[in-house]
């Protein structure tokens, strides 16, 4: 896995674009700037290079466009969701948007087949990704409820939230 940041500059030396790459493809952060160094566009791309979130600004910094989801509904896993092996490590990766002037919060709650809910846990965001790793100790159906919130850092106001429900089948 080759992971790096790329930078492009205007002839005057000001930053034109910064982009995060994973194996040569856009992943996570993609920002473009006006020649006056104010942000022009913020985008976030998931593992399939699909746009998760996009913001555009005028040259004075006013928001012209603000659309997308807090996290991508397309997850990267090491096992198919319907056949996760018991006692092995299941790895779920979630692409998370972190737009300017916001704080993104991701919480995952697990429900076991018998209805027992495991206490929800907030997960850290690392390189535009939440890593959920788990060794399941019981076979059967498990459900993950993934909740994402994007909060404005200037006033604490909730700007956006989304939820995904992921059904897992743990097999022996």
CSV table of N, CA and C in Angstrom, one decimal:
chain,number,residue,atom,x,y,z
A,1,UNK,N,0.8,-1.2,0.0
A,1,UNK,CA,0.0,0.0,0.0
A,1,UNK,C,0.9,1.2,0.0
A,2,UNK,N,0.9,2.0,-1.1
A,2,UNK,CA,1.6,3.2,-1.2
A,2,UNK,C,0.7,4.4,-0.9
A,3,UNK,N,1.0,5.1,0.2
A,3,UNK,CA,0.1,6.2,0.7
A,3,UNK,C,1.0,7.4,0.8
A,4,UNK,N,0.5,8.5,0.1
A,4,UNK,CA,1.3,9.8,0.1
A,4,UNK,C,0.5,11.0,-0.2
A,5,UNK,N,1.0,12.2,0.2
A,5,UNK,CA,0.3,13.4,-0.2
A,5,UNK,C,1.1,14.0,-1.4
A,6,UNK,N,0.3,14.6,-2.3
A,6,UNK,CA,0.9,15.2,-3.5
A,6,UNK,C,0.5,16.7,-3.5
A,7,UNK,N,1.5,17.5,-3.9
A,7,UNK,CA,1.3,19.0,-3.8
A,7,UNK,C,1.6,19.6,-5.2
A,8,UNK,N,0.8,20.5,-5.7
A,8,UNK,CA,1.0,21.2,-6.9
A,8,UNK,C,1.0,22.7,-6.6
A,9,UNK,N,1.8,23.5,-7.3
A,9,UNK,CA,2.0,24.9,-7.0
A,9,UNK,C,1.8,25.8,-8.2
A,10,UNK,N,1.3,27.0,-8.0
A,10,UNK,CA,1.2,28.0,-9.1
A,10,UNK,C,2.6,28.5,-9.3
A,11,UNK,N,2.8,29.2,-10.5
A,11,UNK,CA,4.2,29.7,-10.8
A,11,UNK,C,4.7,30.7,-9.7
A,12,UNK,N,3.8,31.3,-9.0
A,12,UNK,CA,4.2,32.3,-8.0
A,12,UNK,C,4.6,31.6,-6.7
A,13,UNK,N,4.5,30.2,-6.7
A,13,UNK,CA,4.9,29.5,-5.5
A,13,UNK,C,3.8,29.2,-4.5
A,14,UNK,N,2.6,29.7,-4.7
A,14,UNK,CA,1.5,29.4,-3.9
A,14,UNK,C,0.9,28.1,-4.2
A,15,UNK,N,0.4,27.4,-3.1
A,15,UNK,CA,-0.2,26.1,-3.3
A,15,UNK,C,-1.5,26.2,-4.2
A,16,UNK,N,-1.5,25.3,-5.2
A,16,UNK,CA,-2.6,25.2,-6.1
A,16,UNK,C,-3.5,24.0,-5.7
A,17,UNK,N,-2.9,22.9,-5.3
A,17,UNK,CA,-3.7,21.7,-5.0
A,17,UNK,C,-2.9,20.8,-4.1
A,18,UNK,N,-3.6,20.1,-3.2
A,18,UNK,CA,-3.0,19.1,-2.3
A,18,UNK,C,-4.0,17.9,-2.4
A,19,UNK,N,-3.4,16.7,-2.5
A,19,UNK,CA,-4.2,15.5,-2.7
A,19,UNK,C,-3.6,14.4,-2.0
A,20,UNK,N,-4.4,13.6,-1.3
A,20,UNK,CA,-3.9,12.4,-0.7
A,20,UNK,C,-4.1,11.2,-1.7
A,21,UNK,N,-3.1,10.4,-1.8
A,21,UNK,CA,-3.2,9.2,-2.7
A,21,UNK,C,-3.0,7.9,-2.0
A,22,UNK,N,-3.7,6.9,-2.5
A,22,UNK,CA,-3.5,5.5,-2.0
A,22,UNK,C,-3.4,4.6,-3.2
A,23,UNK,N,-2.2,4.0,-3.3
A,23,UNK,CA,-1.8,3.2,-4.5
A,23,UNK,C,-2.0,4.0,-5.8
A,24,UNK,N,-1.7,5.3,-5.8
A,24,UNK,CA,-1.7,6.1,-7.0
A,24,UNK,C,-3.1,6.7,-7.3
A,25,UNK,N,-4.1,6.4,-6.5
A,25,UNK,CA,-5.5,6.9,-6.8
A,25,UNK,C,-5.8,7.9,-5.7
A,26,UNK,N,-6.7,8.9,-6.0
A,26,UNK,CA,-7.1,9.8,-5.0
A,26,UNK,C,-7.8,9.0,-3.9
A,27,UNK,N,-7.5,9.4,-2.7
A,27,UNK,CA,-8.2,8.8,-1.5
A,27,UNK,C,-8.2,9.9,-0.4
A,28,UNK,N,-9.4,10.1,0.1
A,28,UNK,CA,-9.5,11.1,1.2
A,28,UNK,C,-9.4,12.5,0.7
A,29,UNK,N,-8.6,13.3,1.3
A,29,UNK,CA,-8.4,14.7,1.0
A,29,UNK,C,-8.0,15.0,-0.4
A,30,UNK,N,-8.8,16.0,-1.0
A,30,UNK,CA,-8.4,16.7,-2.2
A,30,UNK,C,-8.8,18.1,-2.1
A,31,UNK,N,-7.8,19.1,-2.1
A,31,UNK,CA,-8.1,20.5,-1.9
A,31,UNK,C,-7.5,21.3,-3.1
A,32,UNK,N,-8.2,22.3,-3.6
A,32,UNK,CA,-7.7,23.2,-4.6
A,32,UNK,C,-7.8,24.6,-4.1
A,33,UNK,N,-6.9,25.4,-4.5
A,33,UNK,CA,-6.8,26.8,-3.9
A,33,UNK,C,-6.8,27.8,-5.1
A,34,UNK,N,-7.3,29.0,-4.8
A,34,UNK,CA,-7.2,30.2,-5.7
A,34,UNK,C,-5.8,30.6,-5.6
A,35,UNK,N,-5.3,31.4,-6.6
A,35,UNK,CA,-4.0,32.0,-6.6
A,35,UNK,C,-3.7,32.8,-5.3
A,36,UNK,N,-4.8,33.4,-4.7
A,36,UNK,CA,-4.6,34.2,-3.5
A,36,UNK,C,-4.5,33.3,-2.2
A,37,UNK,N,-4.4,32.0,-2.4
A,37,UNK,CA,-4.2,31.0,-1.4
A,37,UNK,C,-5.5,30.7,-0.6
A,38,UNK,N,-6.6,31.2,-0.9
A,38,UNK,CA,-7.9,30.9,-0.3
A,38,UNK,C,-8.4,29.6,-0.9
A,39,UNK,N,-9.1,28.8,-0.1
A,39,UNK,CA,-9.6,27.5,-0.6
A,39,UNK,C,-10.7,27.7,-1.7
A,40,UNK,N,-10.5,26.9,-2.8
A,40,UNK,CA,-11.5,26.9,-3.8
A,40,UNK,C,-12.5,25.7,-3.7
A,41,UNK,N,-11.9,24.5,-3.5
A,41,UNK,CA,-12.6,23.3,-3.5
A,41,UNK,C,-12.1,22.3,-2.5
A,42,UNK,N,-12.9,21.7,-1.7
A,42,UNK,CA,-12.6,20.6,-0.8
A,42,UNK,C,-13.4,19.4,-1.3
A,43,UNK,N,-12.7,18.2,-1.5
A,43,UNK,CA,-13.4,17.0,-1.8
A,43,UNK,C,-12.8,15.9,-1.0
A,44,UNK,N,-13.6,14.8,-0.9
A,44,UNK,CA,-13.1,13.6,-0.2
A,44,UNK,C,-13.6,12.4,-1.1
A,45,UNK,N,-12.6,11.5,-1.4
A,45,UNK,CA,-12.8,10.4,-2.2
A,45,UNK,C,-12.7,9.1,-1.4
A,46,UNK,N,-13.5,8.1,-1.7
A,46,UNK,CA,-13.4,6.8,-1.0
A,46,UNK,C,-12.5,5.9,-1.7
A,47,UNK,N,-12.4,4.6,-1.3
A,47,UNK,CA,-11.5,3.6,-1.8
A,47,UNK,C,-11.7,3.4,-3.3
A,48,UNK,N,-13.0,3.5,-3.8
A,48,UNK,CA,-13.3,3.3,-5.2
A,48,UNK,C,-13.2,4.6,-6.0
A,49,UNK,N,-12.6,5.7,-5.4
A,49,UNK,CA,-12.4,7.0,-6.0
A,49,UNK,C,-13.8,7.7,-6.3
A,50,UNK,N,-14.8,7.3,-5.5
A,50,UNK,CA,-16.1,8.0,-5.6
A,50,UNK,C,-16.1,9.1,-4.7
A,51,UNK,N,-16.7,10.2,-5.1
A,51,UNK,CA,-16.8,11.4,-4.3
A,51,UNK,C,-17.7,11.2,-3.1
A,52,UNK,N,-17.2,11.4,-1.9
A,52,UNK,CA,-18.0,11.3,-0.7
A,52,UNK,C,-18.6,12.6,-0.2
A,53,UNK,N,-17.8,13.7,-0.4
A,53,UNK,CA,-18.1,15.0,0.1
A,53,UNK,C,-17.5,16.0,-0.8
A,54,UNK,N,-18.2,17.2,-1.0
A,54,UNK,CA,-17.6,18.2,-1.8
A,54,UNK,C,-18.1,19.6,-1.3
A,55,UNK,N,-17.1,20.5,-1.2
A,55,UNK,CA,-17.4,21.9,-0.9
A,55,UNK,C,-16.7,22.8,-1.9
A,56,UNK,N,-17.4,23.9,-2.3
A,56,UNK,CA,-16.7,24.9,-3.2
A,56,UNK,C,-16.9,26.3,-2.5
A,57,UNK,N,-16.0,27.1,-2.7
A,57,UNK,CA,-15.9,28.5,-2.1
A,57,UNK,C,-15.7,29.5,-3.2
A,58,UNK,N,-16.2,30.7,-2.9
A,58,UNK,CA,-15.8,31.8,-3.8
A,58,UNK,C,-14.4,32.4,-3.3
A,59,UNK,N,-13.9,33.3,-4.1
A,59,UNK,CA,-12.5,33.8,-3.8
A,59,UNK,C,-12.4,34.6,-2.4
A,60,UNK,N,-13.6,34.9,-1.8
A,60,UNK,CA,-13.6,35.5,-0.5
A,60,UNK,C,-13.8,34.5,0.6
A,61,UNK,N,-14.0,33.2,0.3
A,61,UNK,CA,-14.1,32.2,1.3
A,61,UNK,C,-15.5,31.8,1.6
A,62,UNK,N,-16.5,32.4,0.9
A,62,UNK,CA,-17.9,32.1,1.2
A,62,UNK,C,-18.3,30.7,0.5
A,63,UNK,N,-19.1,29.9,1.2
A,63,UNK,CA,-19.4,28.6,0.7
A,63,UNK,C,-20.5,28.7,-0.4
A,64,UNK,N,-20.1,28.1,-1.5
A,64,UNK,CA,-21.1,28.1,-2.7
A,64,UNK,C,-21.8,26.8,-2.8
A,65,UNK,N,-21.1,25.7,-2.4
A,65,UNK,CA,-21.6,24.3,-2.5
A,65,UNK,C,-21.2,23.6,-1.3
A,66,UNK,N,-22.1,22.8,-0.7
A,66,UNK,CA,-21.7,22.0,0.5
A,66,UNK,C,-22.6,20.7,0.4
A,67,UNK,N,-22.1,19.6,-0.1
A,67,UNK,CA,-22.9,18.4,-0.3
A,67,UNK,C,-22.1,17.2,-0.1
A,68,UNK,N,-22.8,16.1,0.3
A,68,UNK,CA,-22.2,14.8,0.5
A,68,UNK,C,-22.6,14.2,1.8
A,69,UNK,N,-21.9,13.1,2.1
A,69,UNK,CA,-22.2,12.4,3.3
A,69,UNK,C,-21.0,12.4,4.3
A,70,UNK,N,-21.2,12.1,5.5
A,70,UNK,CA,-20.2,12.2,6.5
A,70,UNK,C,-19.1,11.1,6.3
A,71,UNK,N,-19.7,9.9,5.9
A,71,UNK,CA,-18.8,8.8,5.5
A,71,UNK,C,-19.3,8.0,4.3
A,72,UNK,N,-18.4,7.3,3.6
A,72,UNK,CA,-18.8,6.6,2.4
A,72,UNK,C,-19.6,5.3,2.8
A,73,UNK,N,-20.7,5.0,2.1
A,73,UNK,CA,-21.4,3.8,2.3
A,73,UNK,C,-20.7,2.6,1.7
A,74,UNK,N,-19.6,2.8,1.0
A,74,UNK,CA,-18.8,1.7,0.4
A,74,UNK,C,-17.7,1.5,1.4
A,75,UNK,N,-17.6,0.3,2.0
A,75,UNK,CA,-16.6,-0.1,2.9
A,75,UNK,C,-15.6,-1.0,2.3
A,76,UNK,N,-14.4,-1.0,2.9
A,76,UNK,CA,-13.4,-2.0,2.5
A,76,UNK,C,-13.2,-3.0,3.6
A,77,UNK,N,-13.3,-4.3,3.3
A,77,UNK,CA,-13.2,-5.3,4.3
A,77,UNK,C,-12.2,-6.4,3.8
A,78,UNK,N,-11.8,-7.2,4.7
A,78,UNK,CA,-10.9,-8.3,4.4
A,78,UNK,C,-11.7,-9.6,4.2
A,79,UNK,N,-13.0,-9.6,4.5
A,79,UNK,CA,-13.9,-10.8,4.3
A,79,UNK,C,-15.2,-10.3,3.7
A,80,UNK,N,-15.9,-11.1,3.0
A,80,UNK,CA,-17.2,-10.8,2.6
A,80,UNK,C,-18.1,-10.7,3.8
A,81,UNK,N,-19.0,-9.7,3.8
A,81,UNK,CA,-19.8,-9.5,5.0
A,81,UNK,C,-20.7,-10.7,5.4
A,82,UNK,N,-21.0,-11.6,4.5
A,82,UNK,CA,-21.8,-12.7,4.8
A,82,UNK,C,-21.1,-14.0,5.2
A,83,UNK,N,-19.7,-13.9,5.3
A,83,UNK,CA,-18.9,-15.1,5.6
A,83,UNK,C,-17.6,-14.7,6.3
A,84,UNK,N,-17.8,-14.1,7.5
A,84,UNK,CA,-16.6,-13.7,8.3
A,84,UNK,C,-16.3,-14.9,9.2
A,85,UNK,N,-15.1,-15.3,9.2
A,85,UNK,CA,-14.7,-16.5,9.9
A,85,UNK,C,-14.5,-16.2,11.4
A,86,UNK,N,-15.1,-17.1,12.2
A,86,UNK,CA,-15.1,-17.1,13.7
A,86,UNK,C,-13.6,-17.1,14.1
A,87,UNK,N,-13.3,-16.4,15.1
A,87,UNK,CA,-11.9,-16.3,15.7
A,87,UNK,C,-10.9,-15.7,14.8
A,88,UNK,N,-11.3,-15.1,13.7
A,88,UNK,CA,-10.3,-14.4,12.9
A,88,UNK,C,-10.5,-12.9,13.0
A,89,UNK,N,-9.5,-12.1,12.6
A,89,UNK,CA,-9.6,-10.7,12.7
A,89,UNK,C,-10.4,-10.1,11.5
A,90,UNK,N,-11.5,-9.5,11.8
A,90,UNK,CA,-12.3,-8.8,10.7
A,90,UNK,C,-11.9,-7.4,10.7
A,91,UNK,N,-11.6,-6.9,9.5
A,91,UNK,CA,-11.1,-5.5,9.3
A,91,UNK,C,-12.1,-4.8,8.4
A,92,UNK,N,-12.7,-3.8,8.9
A,92,UNK,CA,-13.6,-2.9,8.2
A,92,UNK,C,-13.0,-1.5,8.2
A,93,UNK,N,-12.9,-0.9,7.0
A,93,UNK,CA,-12.4,0.4,6.8
A,93,UNK,C,-13.4,1.3,6.2
A,94,UNK,N,-13.6,2.5,6.8
A,94,UNK,CA,-14.6,3.4,6.5
A,94,UNK,C,-14.0,4.7,6.1
A,95,UNK,N,-14.2,5.2,4.9
A,95,UNK,CA,-13.7,6.5,4.4
A,95,UNK,C,-14.6,7.6,5.0
A,96,UNK,N,-13.9,8.6,5.7
A,96,UNK,CA,-14.6,9.6,6.4
A,96,UNK,C,-14.2,11.0,5.8
A,97,UNK,N,-15.2,11.9,5.6
A,97,UNK,CA,-14.9,13.2,5.1
A,97,UNK,C,-14.6,14.1,6.3
A,98,UNK,N,-13.6,15.0,6.2
A,98,UNK,CA,-13.3,15.9,7.2
A,98,UNK,C,-13.1,17.3,6.6
A,99,UNK,N,-14.3,17.9,6.2
A,99,UNK,CA,-14.3,19.2,5.6
A,99,UNK,C,-13.7,20.3,6.4
A,100,UNK,N,-13.3,21.4,5.8
A,100,UNK,CA,-12.8,22.6,6.6
A,100,UNK,C,-13.8,23.1,7.6
A,101,UNK,N,-13.3,23.5,8.8
A,101,UNK,CA,-14.1,24.2,9.8
A,101,UNK,C,-15.2,23.2,10.4
A,102,UNK,N,-14.9,21.9,10.4
A,102,UNK,CA,-15.8,21.0,11.0
A,102,UNK,C,-15.1,19.9,11.8
A,103,UNK,N,-15.8,19.3,12.7
A,103,UNK,CA,-15.2,18.1,13.4
A,103,UNK,C,-16.1,17.0,13.0
A,104,UNK,N,-15.5,15.8,12.7
A,104,UNK,CA,-16.3,14.7,12.3
A,104,UNK,C,-16.2,13.6,13.4
A,105,UNK,N,-17.3,13.1,13.7
A,105,UNK,CA,-17.4,12.1,14.8
A,105,UNK,C,-18.0,10.8,14.3
A,106,UNK,N,-17.4,9.7,14.5
A,106,UNK,CA,-17.9,8.4,14.0
A,106,UNK,C,-18.1,7.5,15.3
A,107,UNK,N,-19.3,6.9,15.4
A,107,UNK,CA,-19.6,6.0,16.5
A,107,UNK,C,-20.1,4.7,15.9
A,108,UNK,N,-19.7,3.6,16.4
A,108,UNK,CA,-20.1,2.3,16.0
A,108,UNK,C,-20.7,1.5,17.1
A,109,UNK,N,-21.9,1.0,16.9
A,109,UNK,CA,-22.6,0.2,17.9
A,109,UNK,C,-22.8,-1.2,17.3
A,110,UNK,N,-22.5,-2.3,18.1
A,110,UNK,CA,-22.7,-3.6,17.6
A,110,UNK,C,-23.9,-4.3,18.4
A,111,UNK,N,-24.7,-5.0,17.6
A,111,UNK,CA,-25.8,-5.8,18.2
A,111,UNK,C,-25.6,-7.2,17.9
A,112,UNK,N,-25.6,-8.1,18.9
A,112,UNK,CA,-25.4,-9.5,18.7
A,112,UNK,C,-26.8,-10.2,18.2
A,113,UNK,N,-26.7,-11.4,17.8
A,113,UNK,CA,-27.9,-12.1,17.3
A,113,UNK,C,-29.0,-12.2,18.3
A,114,UNK,N,-28.6,-12.3,19.6
A,114,UNK,CA,-29.6,-12.5,20.6
A,114,UNK,C,-30.1,-11.1,21.1
A,115,UNK,N,-29.8,-10.0,20.4
A,115,UNK,CA,-30.3,-8.7,20.8
A,115,UNK,C,-29.5,-7.9,21.8
A,116,UNK,N,-28.4,-8.5,22.3
A,116,UNK,CA,-27.5,-7.8,23.2
A,116,UNK,C,-26.8,-6.7,22.4
A,117,UNK,N,-26.8,-5.5,23.0
A,117,UNK,CA,-26.1,-4.4,22.3
A,117,UNK,C,-24.8,-4.1,23.1
A,118,UNK,N,-23.7,-4.1,22.3
A,118,UNK,CA,-22.4,-3.8,22.9
A,118,UNK,C,-22.3,-2.2,22.9
A,119,UNK,N,-21.9,-1.7,24.0
A,119,UNK,CA,-21.8,-0.2,24.2
A,119,UNK,C,-21.2,0.5,23.0
A,120,UNK,N,-21.9,1.5,22.5
A,120,UNK,CA,-21.4,2.2,21.3
A,120,UNK,C,-20.0,2.8,21.7
A,121,UNK,N,-19.1,2.9,20.6
A,121,UNK,CA,-17.8,3.4,20.9
A,121,UNK,C,-17.5,4.4,19.8
A,122,UNK,N,-16.9,5.5,20.2
A,122,UNK,CA,-16.4,6.5,19.2
A,122,UNK,C,-15.0,6.0,18.7
A,123,UNK,N,-14.8,6.1,17.3
A,123,UNK,CA,-13.6,5.7,16.7
A,123,UNK,C,-12.8,6.8,16.2
A,124,UNK,N,-11.5,6.8,16.4
A,124,UNK,CA,-10.6,7.9,15.8
A,124,UNK,C,-10.6,7.8,14.3
A,125,UNK,N,-10.3,8.9,13.7
A,125,UNK,CA,-10.2,9.0,12.3
A,125,UNK,C,-8.7,9.2,12.0
A,126,UNK,N,-8.2,8.3,11.1
A,126,UNK,CA,-6.7,8.3,10.8
A,126,UNK,C,-6.6,8.3,9.3
A,127,UNK,N,-6.0,9.3,8.7
A,127,UNK,CA,-5.9,9.4,7.3
A,127,UNK,C,-7.2,9.2,6.6
A,128,UNK,N,-8.2,9.9,7.0
A,128,UNK,CA,-9.6,9.9,6.4
A,128,UNK,C,-10.2,8.6,6.5
A,129,UNK,N,-9.8,7.7,7.5
A,129,UNK,CA,-10.3,6.4,7.6
A,129,UNK,C,-10.6,6.0,9.0
A,130,UNK,N,-11.7,5.3,9.3
A,130,UNK,CA,-12.0,4.7,10.6
A,130,UNK,C,-11.7,3.2,10.4
A,131,UNK,N,-10.9,2.7,11.3
A,131,UNK,CA,-10.5,1.3,11.2
A,131,UNK,C,-11.3,0.5,12.4
A,132,UNK,N,-12.2,-0.4,11.9
A,132,UNK,CA,-12.9,-1.2,12.9
A,132,UNK,C,-12.3,-2.6,12.8
A,133,UNK,N,-11.7,-3.1,13.8
A,133,UNK,CA,-11.1,-4.4,13.8
A,133,UNK,C,-11.7,-5.2,15.0
A,134,UNK,N,-12.1,-6.4,14.7
A,134,UNK,CA,-12.7,-7.2,15.7
A,134,UNK,C,-12.5,-8.7,15.5
A,135,UNK,N,-12.3,-9.4,16.6
A,135,UNK,CA,-12.2,-10.9,16.5
A,135,UNK,C,-13.5,-11.3,17.2
A,136,UNK,N,-14.4,-11.9,16.3
A,136,UNK,CA,-15.7,-12.4,16.8
A,136,UNK,C,-15.5,-13.7,17.5
A,137,UNK,N,-16.2,-13.8,18.7
A,137,UNK,CA,-16.0,-15.0,19.5
A,137,UNK,C,-17.3,-15.9,19.5
A,138,UNK,N,-18.3,-15.4,18.7
A,138,UNK,CA,-19.6,-16.2,18.6
A,138,UNK,C,-20.1,-16.1,17.2
A,139,UNK,N,-20.5,-17.3,16.7
A,139,UNK,CA,-21.0,-17.3,15.3
A,139,UNK,C,-22.5,-16.8,15.3
A,140,UNK,N,-22.9,-16.5,14.1
A,140,UNK,CA,-24.3,-15.9,14.0
A,140,UNK,C,-24.3,-14.6,13.4
A,141,UNK,N,-25.5,-14.0,13.4
A,141,UNK,CA,-25.7,-12.6,12.9
A,141,UNK,C,-25.3,-11.6,13.9
A,142,UNK,N,-24.6,-10.6,13.4
A,142,UNK,CA,-24.2,-9.4,14.1
A,142,UNK,C,-24.6,-8.2,13.3
A,143,UNK,N,-24.9,-7.1,13.9
A,143,UNK,CA,-25.3,-5.9,13.2
A,143,UNK,C,-24.4,-4.8,13.7
A,144,UNK,N,-23.9,-4.0,12.8
A,144,UNK,CA,-23.1,-2.8,13.1
A,144,UNK,C,-24.0,-1.6,12.7
A,145,UNK,N,-24.1,-0.7,13.6
A,145,UNK,CA,-24.8,0.6,13.3
A,145,UNK,C,-23.7,1.7,13.4
A,146,UNK,N,-23.4,2.2,12.2
A,146,UNK,CA,-22.4,3.2,12.1
A,146,UNK,C,-23.0,4.6,12.0
A,147,UNK,N,-22.7,5.5,12.9
A,147,UNK,CA,-23.3,6.8,12.9
A,147,UNK,C,-22.2,7.8,12.7
A,148,UNK,N,-22.4,8.8,11.8
A,148,UNK,CA,-21.5,9.8,11.6
A,148,UNK,C,-22.1,11.2,11.7
A,149,UNK,N,-21.4,12.1,12.4
A,149,UNK,CA,-21.8,13.5,12.6
A,149,UNK,C,-20.7,14.4,12.1
A,150,UNK,N,-21.2,15.5,11.5
A,150,UNK,CA,-20.2,16.6,11.1
A,150,UNK,C,-20.7,17.8,11.9
A,151,UNK,N,-19.9,18.4,12.7
A,151,UNK,CA,-20.2,19.5,13.6
A,151,UNK,C,-19.4,20.7,13.2
A,152,UNK,N,-20.0,21.9,13.1
A,152,UNK,CA,-19.3,23.2,12.8
A,152,UNK,C,-18.5,23.5,14.0
A,153,UNK,N,-17.2,23.7,13.8
A,153,UNK,CA,-16.3,24.0,14.9
A,153,UNK,C,-16.4,25.4,15.4
A,154,UNK,N,-17.0,26.3,14.7
A,154,UNK,CA,-17.2,27.7,15.1
A,154,UNK,C,-18.3,27.9,16.1
A,155,UNK,N,-19.4,27.0,16.0
A,155,UNK,CA,-20.5,27.2,16.9
A,155,UNK,C,-21.1,25.9,17.5
A,156,UNK,N,-20.5,24.8,17.2
A,156,UNK,CA,-20.9,23.5,17.7
A,156,UNK,C,-22.2,23.0,17.1
A,157,UNK,N,-22.7,23.6,16.1
A,157,UNK,CA,-23.9,23.2,15.5
A,157,UNK,C,-23.8,22.0,14.6
A,158,UNK,N,-24.7,21.1,14.7
A,158,UNK,CA,-24.7,19.9,13.8
A,158,UNK,C,-25.0,20.3,12.4
A,159,UNK,N,-24.1,19.9,11.5
A,159,UNK,CA,-24.3,20.3,10.1
A,159,UNK,C,-24.8,19.2,9.2
A,160,UNK,N,-24.5,17.9,9.6
A,160,UNK,CA,-24.9,16.8,8.8
A,160,UNK,C,-24.7,15.5,9.6
A,161,UNK,N,-25.5,14.5,9.4
A,161,UNK,CA,-25.3,13.2,10.0
A,161,UNK,C,-25.8,12.2,9.1
A,162,UNK,N,-25.2,11.0,9.2
A,162,UNK,CA,-25.8,9.8,8.4
A,162,UNK,C,-25.5,8.6,9.2
A,163,UNK,N,-26.3,7.5,8.9
A,163,UNK,CA,-26.2,6.3,9.6
A,163,UNK,C,-26.2,5.2,8.5
A,164,UNK,N,-25.4,4.1,8.7
A,164,UNK,CA,-25.4,2.9,7.9
A,164,UNK,C,-25.6,1.7,8.8
A,165,UNK,N,-26.4,0.8,8.4
A,165,UNK,CA,-26.5,-0.5,9.1
A,165,UNK,C,-25.9,-1.6,8.3
A,166,UNK,N,-24.9,-2.3,8.9
A,166,UNK,CA,-24.2,-3.3,8.3
A,166,UNK,C,-24.5,-4.6,8.9
A,167,UNK,N,-25.0,-5.6,8.2
A,167,UNK,CA,-25.3,-6.9,8.7
A,167,UNK,C,-24.1,-7.8,8.4
A,168,UNK,N,-23.7,-8.5,9.4
A,168,UNK,CA,-22.5,-9.4,9.3
A,168,UNK,C,-23.0,-10.8,9.7
A,169,UNK,N,-22.4,-11.8,9.0
A,169,UNK,CA,-22.7,-13.2,9.3
A,169,UNK,C,-21.3,-13.9,9.7
A,170,UNK,N,-21.2,-14.3,11.0
A,170,UNK,CA,-20.0,-14.9,11.5
A,170,UNK,C,-20.2,-16.4,11.3
A,171,UNK,N,-19.3,-17.1,10.6
A,171,UNK,CA,-19.4,-18.5,10.4
A,171,UNK,C,-18.2,-19.3,11.1
A,172,UNK,N,-18.5,-20.5,11.4
A,172,UNK,CA,-17.5,-21.4,12.0
A,172,UNK,C,-16.5,-22.0,11.0
